[in-house]
Coordinates of C-alpha atoms in Angstrom, one line a residue:
M1 CA 0.0 0.0 0.0
S2 CA 1.6 3.4 -1.1
T3 CA 1.8 6.2 1.5
A4 CA 2.9 8.7 -1.2
G5 CA 0.7 11.9 -1.5
N6 CA 0.5 15.7 -0.9
Y7 CA -0.6 17.1 2.3
E8 CA -2.4 20.4 2.3
T9 CA -2.9 22.5 5.5
P10 CA -6.4 23.0 6.0
R11 CA -7.2 26.7 5.7
P12 CA -8.8 28.7 8.5
R13 CA -12.4 29.3 8.7
V14 CA -13.4 32.8 7.5
E15 CA -16.8 34.5 8.0
R16 CA -17.9 37.7 6.5
A17 CA -20.7 39.9 7.8
T18 CA -22.1 43.3 7.1
G19 CA -24.4 45.3 9.6
V20 CA -25.9 48.8 10.3
T21 CA -25.2 50.6 13.5
D22 CA -28.1 51.5 15.9
G23 CA -28.7 54.8 17.7
S24 CA -25.7 54.2 20.0
G25 CA -23.2 53.6 17.3
N26 CA -23.2 49.8 18.0
V27 CA -23.5 46.8 15.7
T28 CA -23.5 43.1 16.7
F29 CA -22.3 40.4 14.2
T30 CA -23.3 37.0 15.2
W31 CA -21.3 34.1 13.8
P32 CA -22.8 30.7 12.9
P33 CA -22.9 28.1 15.6
G34 CA -19.7 26.1 15.8
A35 CA -17.9 28.5 13.4
F36 CA -15.2 29.3 15.9
T37 CA -14.0 27.4 19.0
A38 CA -12.2 30.8 20.4
P39 CA -12.8 34.3 19.7
P40 CA -11.9 35.1 16.0
V41 CA -9.6 37.6 14.7
V42 CA -11.7 40.3 13.2
T43 CA -11.1 43.2 11.0
L44 CA -13.7 46.1 10.4
T45 CA -14.2 48.6 7.6
V46 CA -16.8 51.4 7.5
Q47 CA -18.5 52.6 4.6
A48 CA -17.4 56.3 3.7
G49 CA -19.5 59.2 4.8
D50 CA -19.3 62.7 6.3
G51 CA -16.8 63.3 9.0
F52 CA -14.1 61.2 10.5
R53 CA -15.3 57.7 11.4
S54 CA -13.6 55.5 13.7
A55 CA -14.5 51.7 14.6
R56 CA -13.5 49.6 17.5
I57 CA -14.5 46.2 18.7
S58 CA -16.1 46.5 22.1
A59 CA -16.7 42.8 22.7
N60 CA -15.5 39.6 21.0
T61 CA -16.5 35.9 21.6
A62 CA -16.6 32.7 19.6
A63 CA -20.4 33.3 19.0
A64 CA -20.6 37.3 18.4
T65 CA -18.6 40.2 17.9
T66 CA -19.8 43.8 18.8
A67 CA -18.4 47.0 17.3
N68 CA -18.8 50.6 18.1
V69 CA -18.5 53.4 15.5
Q70 CA -17.7 57.1 16.4
V71 CA -17.9 60.2 14.0
A72 CA -16.2 63.4 14.5
A73 CA -16.3 66.4 12.3
G74 CA -13.2 68.1 11.3
V75 CA -12.7 71.7 12.7
T76 CA -10.4 74.4 11.6
L77 CA -8.9 76.4 14.5
L78 CA -6.4 79.1 13.8
G79 CA -5.4 77.5 10.5
L80 CA -4.9 74.2 12.0
G81 CA -7.3 71.1 11.2
V82 CA -8.5 69.3 14.4
L83 CA -11.1 66.7 15.1
A84 CA -14.2 67.5 17.2
V85 CA -15.1 65.2 20.0
G86 CA -16.6 61.8 18.6
A87 CA -20.2 61.1 18.9
P88 CA -22.0 57.7 18.3
A89 CA -22.6 57.1 14.5
S90 CA -25.9 55.6 13.9
G91 CA -27.0 54.2 10.5
V92 CA -23.5 53.5 9.5
T93 CA -22.7 50.3 7.4
V94 CA -19.9 48.1 8.8
H95 CA -18.2 45.1 7.3
A96 CA -16.5 42.5 9.2
H97 CA -14.2 39.7 8.3
A98 CA -13.6 37.0 10.9
V99 CA -10.9 34.4 10.9
A100 CA -10.3 31.6 13.1
P101 CA -7.2 32.1 15.3

């Protein structure tokens, strides 16, 4: 019996999701049951819009990931561009890619 053959390392599980933020700037992505055995590595992207937008992960488990999006307007003060204080960004579309660790 021959044991020759090629071994290919299994690729990590990848999930993609899109969601829209609520009035508090939060969006939760729920991963399929059993997709991950540990919290996945998640990257976020935010669709373009007015102001400077920042996204951060506020909670991450094997079952779900919650992100928060803030928006800040640019302000020019004495010829210098600065960002105003961030506020929750509601109605923003967020894309998430989750990869098994």
